[in-house]
């Protein structure tokens, strides 16, 4: 109905033009008819902008002077004084000879452009379609060529400032830029940007080893921790590091340790503690700087499985750190990096029942100078203050139907993460230790839509990072999922598959730990 109304409006407007100028208009002669001598013309009004509707049936061959068609039907070249109608559908060019002008006389040509600014044409009505949804397009008169769209390159060239306006950095000003302010800015860059900045010059590369930059970096706000993981691949380099900010895996080009099989067991201040399968040889490394230090082996002879924790002596690794190991039989030692030796500060308190039945699947967590270990019999937590040498044991019952549980730490609070398995349903839950009641309080759990994937499957969970940001490896038959949980935002995210560069083979994560990315940490 709308198209019919538009067509009627069009016909009405054309009819008004015909009624206004039709009495004075001289129709063109039909083909084959002789041309009659015309009487002297009477004073006429200016020719209309649109040729009357009755002239549309005439052929363009009757016109003594041709009219040139503009590009895309938007601009037409019309001799001055002629009345013109152009139909792009029927490929016709119609105009009338002006009154009082002798045939063959050349007049001053002009360009006429169709103005669609105040209306739009969906389709021309010459082809029988009523796509005209606005008033008649205006015809503007100008002495210039039809406008065309300029290339984007030319438009950008006009917008770009000229070279003579470019400000040049003055060496006498930037040469005296304060060094401490420069280090403050660099210390707040993302870790990948810091390593790109090192390649600028030797001065910037040596900046990371300075004490002033280490101090600035320790005072800068920290981001999300990274994850240092070991894959199941038997290649010479089976280390993979994950950056949760960019959701990207990094693969060191050179293996850190001389032996192929080492296990990351603890981390603090940007340093990671590695332990070989004999549980005697320890290594301290900075994964970002690819620096490695082998510390003296523990004095206990023979193989025994141990739980390892790390704490800082001060606010950063430059003040030194301590490494502690604990066995099921109650033997333990503490390594001090400032003394470069192991020591046994005291005897195990007799009030704690031996053997300890430590949960080695759970990595110890450090809160300040206190290290917390997970015990199985009885269920609870065992703590040791490295600075004071005081042991404490807390009997804390575990939630029902809990498996594969491990300790975690967040802003000085002790957390618990594990699998709740009941009947065929499995779900990952997070608890917080209430210090007043010594009970675990559930604070969050994995979304149900994610847990549906585990329904009816025998799931196994391994916690690869337990400080602020958790990385959980969920495994079942023919399934391996990596997810992260942000304890601050209470947000679950899936981790992309770990693949070697230039390879489509998926790597399976065996174990790992979380560490703070600190480029200036020294082992």
Tab-separated table of N, CA and C in Angstrom, residues 237-395:
chain	number	residue	atom	x	y	z
A	237	UNK	N	62.900	-30.267	26.749
A	237	UNK	CA	62.308	-29.132	27.438
A	237	UNK	C	60.821	-29.404	27.617
A	238	UNK	N	60.425	-29.730	28.829
A	238	UNK	CA	59.022	-30.043	29.106
A	238	UNK	C	58.399	-29.016	30.045
A	239	UNK	N	58.873	-27.781	29.983
A	239	UNK	CA	58.383	-26.703	30.840
A	239	UNK	C	57.457	-25.811	30.015
A	240	UNK	N	56.337	-25.428	30.631
A	240	UNK	CA	55.401	-24.496	30.008
A	240	UNK	C	54.921	-23.526	31.072
A	241	UNK	N	54.900	-22.236	30.738
A	241	UNK	CA	54.445	-21.191	31.658
A	241	UNK	C	53.198	-20.537	31.072
A	242	UNK	N	52.225	-20.292	31.921
A	242	UNK	CA	50.944	-19.736	31.482
A	242	UNK	C	50.747	-18.355	32.078
A	243	UNK	N	50.412	-17.398	31.200
A	243	UNK	CA	50.109	-16.029	31.595
A	243	UNK	C	48.594	-15.855	31.567
A	244	UNK	N	47.916	-15.787	32.722
A	244	UNK	CA	46.448	-15.676	32.709
A	244	UNK	C	45.947	-14.325	32.229
A	245	UNK	N	46.767	-13.276	32.295
A	245	UNK	CA	46.320	-11.969	31.826
A	245	UNK	C	46.111	-11.966	30.321
A	246	UNK	N	47.039	-12.572	29.588
A	246	UNK	CA	46.942	-12.656	28.133
A	246	UNK	C	46.370	-13.974	27.655
A	247	UNK	N	46.151	-14.928	28.583
A	247	UNK	CA	45.671	-16.269	28.250
A	247	UNK	C	46.585	-16.911	27.200
A	248	UNK	N	47.873	-16.899	27.518
A	248	UNK	CA	48.869	-17.361	26.559
A	248	UNK	C	49.892	-18.243	27.258
A	249	UNK	N	50.309	-19.302	26.561
A	249	UNK	CA	51.341	-20.207	27.056
A	249	UNK	C	52.702	-19.774	26.509
A	250	UNK	N	53.720	-19.876	27.370
A	250	UNK	CA	55.096	-19.569	26.993
A	250	UNK	C	55.953	-20.818	27.211
A	251	UNK	N	56.873	-21.050	26.289
A	251	UNK	CA	57.748	-22.215	26.346
A	251	UNK	C	59.199	-21.731	26.349
A	252	UNK	N	59.929	-21.924	27.445
A	252	UNK	CA	61.340	-21.511	27.468
A	252	UNK	C	62.136	-22.240	26.401
A	253	UNK	N	63.040	-21.512	25.777
A	253	UNK	CA	63.846	-22.100	24.701
A	253	UNK	C	64.958	-22.985	25.226
A	254	UNK	N	65.393	-22.756	26.464
A	254	UNK	CA	66.500	-23.520	27.039
A	254	UNK	C	66.014	-24.150	28.335
A	255	UNK	N	66.232	-25.452	28.556
A	255	UNK	CA	65.817	-26.069	29.815
A	255	UNK	C	66.577	-25.482	30.993
A	256	UNK	N	65.892	-25.348	32.112
A	256	UNK	CA	66.492	-24.724	33.283
A	256	UNK	C	67.425	-25.671	34.018
A	257	UNK	N	67.011	-26.895	34.184
A	257	UNK	CA	67.763	-27.832	35.030
A	257	UNK	C	68.547	-28.814	34.181
A	258	UNK	N	69.664	-29.328	34.707
A	258	UNK	CA	70.433	-30.313	33.952
A	258	UNK	C	69.719	-31.649	33.846
A	259	UNK	N	68.872	-31.973	34.795
A	259	UNK	CA	68.125	-33.225	34.743
A	259	UNK	C	66.778	-32.984	34.059
A	260	UNK	N	66.225	-34.034	33.496
A	260	UNK	CA	64.991	-33.893	32.749
A	260	UNK	C	63.771	-33.846	33.657
A	261	UNK	N	63.783	-34.570	34.740
A	261	UNK	CA	62.587	-34.716	35.557
A	261	UNK	C	62.787	-33.985	36.877
A	262	UNK	N	62.108	-32.881	37.046
A	262	UNK	CA	62.068	-32.137	38.294
A	262	UNK	C	60.626	-31.735	38.546
A	263	UNK	N	60.307	-31.468	39.796
A	263	UNK	CA	58.933	-31.162	40.187
A	263	UNK	C	58.910	-29.795	40.845
A	264	UNK	N	58.078	-28.848	40.371
A	264	UNK	CA	57.911	-27.582	41.096
A	264	UNK	C	57.072	-27.823	42.345
A	265	UNK	N	57.626	-27.494	43.510
A	265	UNK	CA	56.975	-27.815	44.784
A	265	UNK	C	56.557	-26.586	45.564
A	266	UNK	N	57.168	-25.427	45.335
A	266	UNK	CA	56.829	-24.229	46.097
A	266	UNK	C	57.337	-23.008	45.343
A	267	UNK	N	56.862	-21.831	45.762
A	267	UNK	CA	57.301	-20.577	45.151
A	267	UNK	C	57.052	-19.444	46.122
A	268	UNK	N	57.856	-18.378	45.973
A	268	UNK	CA	57.690	-17.166	46.758
A	268	UNK	C	58.512	-16.064	46.118
A	269	UNK	N	57.972	-14.846	46.068
A	269	UNK	CA	58.712	-13.683	45.595
A	269	UNK	C	59.249	-13.790	44.192
A	270	UNK	N	58.580	-14.511	43.296
A	270	UNK	CA	59.057	-14.662	41.927
A	270	UNK	C	60.008	-15.805	41.720
A	271	UNK	N	60.349	-16.557	42.771
A	271	UNK	CA	61.255	-17.701	42.688
A	271	UNK	C	60.463	-18.985	42.838
A	272	UNK	N	60.909	-20.029	42.141
A	272	UNK	CA	60.265	-21.340	42.168
A	272	UNK	C	61.271	-22.356	42.683
A	273	UNK	N	60.830	-23.196	43.621
A	273	UNK	CA	61.672	-24.264	44.170
A	273	UNK	C	61.360	-25.554	43.432
A	274	UNK	N	62.398	-26.187	42.890
A	274	UNK	CA	62.279	-27.439	42.145
A	274	UNK	C	62.929	-28.567	42.927
A	275	UNK	N	62.350	-29.753	42.824
A	275	UNK	CA	62.837	-30.936	43.539
A	275	UNK	C	62.882	-32.095	42.567
A	276	UNK	N	64.009	-32.837	42.579
A	276	UNK	CA	64.113	-33.980	41.685
A	276	UNK	C	63.417	-35.199	42.292
A	277	UNK	N	63.395	-36.285	41.555
A	277	UNK	CA	62.659	-37.450	42.001
A	277	UNK	C	63.297	-38.132	43.210
A	278	UNK	N	64.556	-37.894	43.477
A	278	UNK	CA	65.192	-38.480	44.669
A	278	UNK	C	64.803	-37.749	45.938
A	279	UNK	N	64.171	-36.598	45.816
A	279	UNK	CA	63.743	-35.783	46.949
A	279	UNK	C	64.924	-35.354	47.826
A	280	UNK	N	66.097	-35.216	47.214
A	280	UNK	CA	67.275	-34.763	47.946
A	280	UNK	C	67.850	-33.477	47.357
A	281	UNK	N	67.803	-33.314	46.035
A	281	UNK	CA	68.423	-32.174	45.368
A	281	UNK	C	67.374	-31.097	45.093
A	282	UNK	N	67.679	-29.872	45.528
A	282	UNK	CA	66.778	-28.742	45.366
A	282	UNK	C	67.408	-27.721	44.415
A	283	UNK	N	66.542	-27.053	43.649
A	283	UNK	CA	66.969	-25.998	42.746
A	283	UNK	C	66.045	-24.799	42.957
A	284	UNK	N	66.628	-23.606	42.893
A	284	UNK	CA	65.874	-22.360	42.974
A	284	UNK	C	66.070	-21.631	41.650
A	285	UNK	N	64.970	-21.231	41.015
A	285	UNK	CA	65.066	-20.605	39.694
A	285	UNK	C	64.091	-19.434	39.602
A	286	UNK	N	64.437	-18.513	38.695
A	286	UNK	CA	63.527	-17.455	38.264
A	286	UNK	C	63.104	-17.807	36.844
A	287	UNK	N	61.895	-18.297	36.654
A	287	UNK	CA	61.496	-18.763	35.317
A	287	UNK	C	61.546	-17.674	34.256
A	288	UNK	N	61.315	-16.418	34.628
A	288	UNK	CA	61.323	-15.352	33.632
A	288	UNK	C	62.720	-15.046	33.131
A	289	UNK	N	63.691	-15.019	34.043
A	289	UNK	CA	65.063	-14.672	33.688
A	289	UNK	C	65.896	-15.881	33.307
A	290	UNK	N	65.315	-17.086	33.408
A	290	UNK	CA	66.033	-18.318	33.081
A	290	UNK	C	67.295	-18.484	33.934
A	291	UNK	N	67.238	-17.999	35.182
A	291	UNK	CA	68.358	-18.159	36.114
A	291	UNK	C	68.091	-19.347	37.031
A	292	UNK	N	69.137	-20.060	37.385
A	292	UNK	CA	69.004	-21.289	38.167
A	292	UNK	C	70.126	-21.383	39.190
A	293	UNK	N	69.772	-21.823	40.380
A	293	UNK	CA	70.751	-22.019	41.448
A	293	UNK	C	70.462	-23.342	42.134
A	294	UNK	N	71.489	-24.149	42.263
A	294	UNK	CA	71.361	-25.417	42.983
A	294	UNK	C	71.828	-25.227	44.413
A	295	UNK	N	70.940	-25.506	45.357
A	295	UNK	CA	71.291	-25.355	46.772
A	295	UNK	C	71.806	-26.686	47.293
A	296	UNK	N	72.511	-26.684	48.423
A	296	UNK	CA	73.063	-27.942	48.954
A	296	UNK	C	71.958	-28.961	49.202
A	297	UNK	N	72.222	-30.247	48.972
A	297	UNK	CA	71.203	-31.269	49.236
A	297	UNK	C	70.924	-31.385	50.735
A	298	UNK	N	69.742	-31.863	51.083
A	298	UNK	CA	69.395	-32.027	52.485
A	298	UNK	C	70.255	-33.118	53.107
A	299	UNK	N	70.458	-33.015	54.403
A	299	UNK	CA	71.410	-33.900	55.089
A	299	UNK	C	70.862	-35.292	55.339
A	300	UNK	N	69.555	-35.487	55.275
A	300	UNK	CA	68.965	-36.795	55.546
A	300	UNK	C	69.270	-37.727	54.384
A	301	UNK	N	69.872	-38.881	54.698
A	301	UNK	CA	70.211	-39.854	53.679
A	301	UNK	C	69.010	-40.772	53.429
A	302	UNK	N	68.974	-41.354	52.240
A	302	UNK	CA	67.879	-42.255	51.908
A	302	UNK	C	66.694	-41.500	51.329
A	303	UNK	N	65.865	-42.251	50.640
A	303	UNK	CA	64.712	-41.637	49.975
A	303	UNK	C	63.536	-41.572	50.924
A	304	UNK	N	62.899	-40.435	50.971
A	304	UNK	CA	61.666	-40.250	51.740
A	304	UNK	C	60.916	-39.078	51.130
A	305	UNK	N	59.607	-39.257	51.026
A	305	UNK	CA	58.799	-38.210	50.415
A	305	UNK	C	58.624	-37.063	51.401
A	306	UNK	N	58.699	-35.844	50.893
A	306	UNK	CA	58.646	-34.670	51.769
A	306	UNK	C	57.682	-33.660	51.189
A	307	UNK	N	57.158	-32.793	52.064
A	307	UNK	CA	56.364	-31.624	51.681
A	307	UNK	C	57.224	-30.388	51.867
A	308	UNK	N	57.199	-29.472	50.877
A	308	UNK	CA	58.120	-28.334	50.833
A	308	UNK	C	57.321	-27.034	50.825
A	309	UNK	N	57.806	-26.048	51.618
A	309	UNK	CA	57.221	-24.717	51.635
A	309	UNK	C	58.306	-23.655	51.595
A	310	UNK	N	57.949	-22.421	51.209
A	310	UNK	CA	58.887	-21.317	51.091
A	310	UNK	C	58.283	-20.060	51.708
A	311	UNK	N	59.145	-19.246	52.339
A	311	UNK	CA	58.745	-17.947	52.887
A	311	UNK	C	59.868	-16.952	52.607
A	312	UNK	N	59.541	-15.654	52.657
A	312	UNK	CA	60.517	-14.582	52.483
A	312	UNK	C	61.008	-14.084	53.836
A	313	UNK	N	62.270	-13.649	53.881
A	313	UNK	CA	62.798	-13.024	55.096
A	313	UNK	C	62.300	-11.596	55.260
A	314	UNK	N	62.000	-10.939	54.155
A	314	UNK	CA	61.516	-9.560	54.198
A	314	UNK	C	60.385	-9.369	53.214
A	315	UNK	N	60.403	-8.220	52.535
A	315	UNK	CA	59.340	-7.917	51.583
A	315	UNK	C	59.623	-8.424	50.177
A	316	UNK	N	60.864	-8.763	49.869
A	316	UNK	CA	61.218	-9.251	48.542
A	316	UNK	C	62.323	-10.282	48.662
A	317	UNK	N	62.627	-10.911	47.532
A	317	UNK	CA	63.652	-11.949	47.526
A	317	UNK	C	65.046	-11.386	47.757
A	318	UNK	N	65.250	-10.085	47.560
A	318	UNK	CA	66.567	-9.498	47.823
A	318	UNK	C	66.933	-9.566	49.303
A	319	UNK	N	65.932	-9.673	50.186
A	319	UNK	CA	66.194	-9.819	51.627
A	319	UNK	C	66.465	-11.259	52.030
A	320	UNK	N	66.359	-12.175	51.106
A	320	UNK	CA	66.597	-13.577	51.420
A	320	UNK	C	65.288	-14.346	51.549
A	321	UNK	N	65.388	-15.659	51.543
A	321	UNK	CA	64.229	-16.537	51.641
A	321	UNK	C	64.626	-17.802	52.391
A	322	UNK	N	63.620	-18.542	52.802
A	322	UNK	CA	63.822	-19.810	53.516
A	322	UNK	C	63.008	-20.893	52.838
A	323	UNK	N	63.603	-22.088	52.761
A	323	UNK	CA	62.951	-23.274	52.211
A	323	UNK	C	62.868	-24.315	53.323
A	324	UNK	N	61.682	-24.903	53.511
A	324	UNK	CA	61.474	-25.887	54.578
A	324	UNK	C	60.880	-27.164	53.997
A	325	UNK	N	61.391	-28.306	54.448
A	325	UNK	CA	60.801	-29.586	54.072
A	325	UNK	C	60.407	-30.351	55.336
A	326	UNK	N	59.367	-31.184	55.224
A	326	UNK	CA	58.830	-31.944	56.348
A	326	UNK	C	58.465	-33.342	55.865
A	327	UNK	N	58.876	-34.357	56.644
A	327	UNK	CA	58.559	-35.749	56.333
A	327	UNK	C	57.473	-36.295	57.244
A	328	UNK	N	56.934	-37.459	56.876
A	328	UNK	CA	55.873	-38.070	57.675
A	328	UNK	C	56.347	-38.479	59.059
A	329	UNK	N	57.633	-38.762	59.188
A	329	UNK	CA	58.152	-39.207	60.482
A	329	UNK	C	58.472	-38.048	61.417
A	330	UNK	N	58.187	-36.824	61.006
A	330	UNK	CA	58.423	-35.665	61.862
A	330	UNK	C	59.768	-34.997	61.669
A	331	UNK	N	60.614	-35.516	60.799
A	331	UNK	CA	61.896	-34.863	60.522
A	331	UNK	C	61.683	-33.675	59.591
A	332	UNK	N	62.440	-32.629	59.826
A	332	UNK	CA	62.303	-31.425	59.007
A	332	UNK	C	63.611	-30.641	59.056
A	333	UNK	N	63.806	-29.796	58.052
A	333	UNK	CA	64.963	-28.916	57.975
A	333	UNK	C	64.542	-27.602	57.333
A	334	UNK	N	65.330	-26.548	57.600
A	334	UNK	CA	65.063	-25.216	57.048
A	334	UNK	C	66.342	-24.715	56.386
A	335	UNK	N	66.227	-24.271	55.143
A	335	UNK	CA	67.354	-23.704	54.417
A	335	UNK	C	67.227	-22.189	54.415
A	336	UNK	N	68.327	-21.499	54.776
A	336	UNK	CA	68.377	-20.039	54.774
A	336	UNK	C	69.289	-19.594	53.628
A	337	UNK	N	68.738	-18.790	52.701
A	337	UNK	CA	69.529	-18.378	51.538
A	337	UNK	C	70.655	-17.431	51.924
A	338	UNK	N	70.502	-16.670	53.008
A	338	UNK	CA	71.576	-15.766	53.426
A	338	UNK	C	72.782	-16.534	53.975
A	339	UNK	N	72.547	-17.730	54.534
A	339	UNK	CA	73.633	-18.564	55.066
A	339	UNK	C	74.023	-19.692	54.125
A	340	UNK	N	73.159	-19.975	53.151
A	340	UNK	CA	73.398	-21.040	52.172
A	340	UNK	C	73.655	-22.389	52.855
A	341	UNK	N	72.802	-22.730	53.791
A	341	UNK	CA	72.955	-24.005	54.504
A	341	UNK	C	71.612	-24.431	55.102
A	342	UNK	N	71.498	-25.769	55.362
A	342	UNK	CA	70.342	-26.339	56.022
A	342	UNK	C	70.592	-26.386	57.531
A	343	UNK	N	69.499	-26.298	58.278
A	343	UNK	CA	69.610	-26.388	59.732
A	343	UNK	C	68.324	-26.983	60.289
A	344	UNK	N	68.436	-27.596	61.473
A	344	UNK	CA	67.266	-28.141	62.168
A	344	UNK	C	67.046	-27.287	63.417
A	345	UNK	N	66.089	-26.357	63.389
A	345	UNK	CA	65.948	-25.398	64.490
A	345	UNK	C	65.612	-26.045	65.833
A	346	UNK	N	64.948	-27.171	65.844
A	346	UNK	CA	64.544	-27.777	67.119
A	346	UNK	C	63.976	-29.156	66.885
A	347	UNK	N	63.443	-29.717	67.963
A	347	UNK	CA	62.850	-31.046	67.893
A	347	UNK	C	61.351	-30.932	67.683
A	348	UNK	N	60.799	-31.999	67.143
A	348	UNK	CA	59.361	-32.017	66.896
A	348	UNK	C	58.631	-32.136	68.231
A	349	UNK	N	57.595	-31.335	68.466
A	349	UNK	CA	56.907	-31.355	69.757
A	349	UNK	C	56.275	-32.723	70.021
A	350	UNK	N	56.363	-33.256	71.244
A	350	UNK	CA	55.821	-34.591	71.545
A	350	UNK	C	54.297	-34.623	71.566
A	351	UNK	N	53.644	-33.452	71.658
A	351	UNK	CA	52.184	-33.450	71.705
A	351	UNK	C	51.530	-33.766	70.378
A	352	UNK	N	52.274	-33.755	69.288
A	352	UNK	CA	51.733	-34.053	67.966
A	352	UNK	C	52.000	-35.515	67.655
A	353	UNK	N	50.934	-36.238	67.337
A	353	UNK	CA	51.027	-37.671	67.110
A	353	UNK	C	51.764	-37.961	65.813
A	354	UNK	N	52.666	-38.947	65.880
A	354	UNK	CA	53.407	-39.400	64.713
A	354	UNK	C	52.940	-40.803	64.349
A	355	UNK	N	53.011	-41.205	63.068
A	355	UNK	CA	53.381	-40.404	61.890
A	355	UNK	C	52.304	-39.397	61.533
A	356	UNK	N	52.707	-38.418	60.745
A	356	UNK	CA	51.819	-37.294	60.476
A	356	UNK	C	50.757	-37.586	59.410
A	357	UNK	N	50.995	-38.506	58.535
A	357	UNK	CA	50.060	-38.808	57.435
A	357	UNK	C	49.744	-37.539	56.642
A	358	UNK	N	50.831	-36.942	56.124
A	358	UNK	CA	50.663	-35.712	55.346
A	358	UNK	C	49.969	-35.994	54.015
A	359	UNK	N	49.204	-35.037	53.578
A	359	UNK	CA	48.555	-35.117	52.267
A	359	UNK	C	49.502	-34.495	51.241
A	360	UNK	N	50.270	-35.343	50.552
A	360	UNK	CA	51.268	-34.835	49.612
A	360	UNK	C	50.642	-34.321	48.311
A	361	UNK	N	49.371	-34.620	48.073
A	361	UNK	CA	48.699	-34.051	46.905
A	361	UNK	C	48.418	-32.569	47.097
A	362	UNK	N	48.445	-32.118	48.326
A	362	UNK	CA	48.195	-30.713	48.638
A	362	UNK	C	49.512	-30.001	48.901
A	363	UNK	N	49.802	-28.979	48.105
A	363	UNK	CA	51.008	-28.188	48.346
A	363	UNK	C	50.829	-27.333	49.601
A	364	UNK	N	51.862	-27.202	50.422
A	364	UNK	CA	51.771	-26.297	51.582
A	364	UNK	C	51.574	-24.858	51.122
A	365	UNK	N	50.928	-24.072	51.959
A	365	UNK	CA	50.717	-22.654	51.671
A	365	UNK	C	51.388	-21.837	52.760
A	366	UNK	N	51.839	-20.640	52.397
A	366	UNK	CA	52.544	-19.754	53.326
A	366	UNK	C	51.723	-18.491	53.523
A	367	UNK	N	51.506	-18.124	54.781
A	367	UNK	CA	50.857	-16.885	55.165
A	367	UNK	C	51.824	-16.147	56.083
A	368	UNK	N	52.489	-15.123	55.535
A	368	UNK	CA	53.533	-14.456	56.300
A	368	UNK	C	54.730	-15.384	56.456
A	369	UNK	N	55.128	-15.626	57.694
A	369	UNK	CA	56.239	-16.536	57.978
A	369	UNK	C	55.759	-17.910	58.425
A	370	UNK	N	54.452	-18.177	58.310
A	370	UNK	CA	53.883	-19.448	58.751
A	370	UNK	C	53.555	-20.318	57.547
A	371	UNK	N	53.947	-21.604	57.649
A	371	UNK	CA	53.686	-22.576	56.585
A	371	UNK	C	52.628	-23.548	57.092
A	372	UNK	N	51.608	-23.810	56.263
A	372	UNK	CA	50.498	-24.695	56.611
A	372	UNK	C	50.588	-25.965	55.767
A	373	UNK	N	50.472	-27.120	56.446
A	373	UNK	CA	50.489	-28.425	55.796
A	373	UNK	C	49.136	-29.096	55.996
A	374	UNK	N	48.737	-29.917	55.025
A	374	UNK	CA	47.467	-30.646	55.100
A	374	UNK	C	47.730	-32.038	55.634
A	375	UNK	N	46.977	-32.433	56.664
A	375	UNK	CA	47.104	-33.759	57.275
A	375	UNK	C	45.854	-34.579	56.997
A	376	UNK	N	46.038	-35.908	56.980
A	376	UNK	CA	44.927	-36.813	56.686
A	376	UNK	C	44.400	-37.503	57.934
A	377	UNK	N	45.261	-37.886	58.857
A	377	UNK	CA	44.840	-38.607	60.071
A	377	UNK	C	45.523	-37.969	61.267
A	378	UNK	N	44.742	-37.233	62.074
A	378	UNK	CA	43.347	-36.856	61.823
A	378	UNK	C	43.271	-35.733	60.807
A	379	UNK	N	42.045	-35.549	60.261
A	379	UNK	CA	41.856	-34.480	59.279
A	379	UNK	C	42.077	-33.131	59.936
A	380	UNK	N	42.896	-32.327	59.315
A	380	UNK	CA	43.171	-31.016	59.869
A	380	UNK	C	44.353	-30.353	59.195
A	381	UNK	N	44.902	-29.347	59.865
A	381	UNK	CA	45.991	-28.533	59.341
A	381	UNK	C	47.088	-28.474	60.383
A	382	UNK	N	48.348	-28.600	59.913
A	382	UNK	CA	49.538	-28.476	60.756
A	382	UNK	C	50.304	-27.247	60.295
A	383	UNK	N	50.691	-26.364	61.242
A	383	UNK	CA	51.370	-25.110	60.897
A	383	UNK	C	52.699	-25.015	61.625
A	384	UNK	N	53.634	-24.305	60.970
A	384	UNK	CA	54.956	-24.064	61.557
A	384	UNK	C	55.373	-22.636	61.228
A	385	UNK	N	55.708	-21.883	62.267
A	385	UNK	CA	56.197	-20.512	62.116
A	385	UNK	C	57.711	-20.554	61.979
A	386	UNK	N	58.217	-20.190	60.812
A	386	UNK	CA	59.650	-20.300	60.540
A	386	UNK	C	60.437	-19.306	61.382
A	387	UNK	N	59.892	-18.143	61.644
A	387	UNK	CA	60.621	-17.123	62.399
A	387	UNK	C	60.695	-17.450	63.895
A	388	UNK	N	59.664	-18.064	64.462
A	388	UNK	CA	59.645	-18.369	65.908
A	388	UNK	C	59.892	-19.832	66.217
A	389	UNK	N	59.729	-20.719	65.239
A	389	UNK	CA	59.934	-22.148	65.466
A	389	UNK	C	58.802	-22.816	66.236
A	390	UNK	N	57.586	-22.289	66.190
A	390	UNK	CA	56.451	-22.814	66.940
A	390	UNK	C	55.583	-23.669	66.010
A	391	UNK	N	55.236	-24.900	66.506
A	391	UNK	CA	54.350	-25.816	65.792
A	391	UNK	C	52.938	-25.721	66.376
A	392	UNK	N	51.925	-25.864	65.511
A	392	UNK	CA	50.536	-25.938	65.937
A	392	UNK	C	49.797	-26.955	65.074
A	393	UNK	N	48.848	-27.637	65.711
A	393	UNK	CA	48.033	-28.608	64.986
A	393	UNK	C	46.557	-28.308	65.240
A	394	UNK	N	45.764	-28.311	64.164
A	394	UNK	CA	44.344	-28.001	64.254
A	394	UNK	C	43.562	-29.165	63.649
A	395	UNK	N	42.678	-29.751	64.453
A	395	UNK	CA	41.805	-30.825	63.967
A	395	UNK	C	40.545	-30.194	63.395
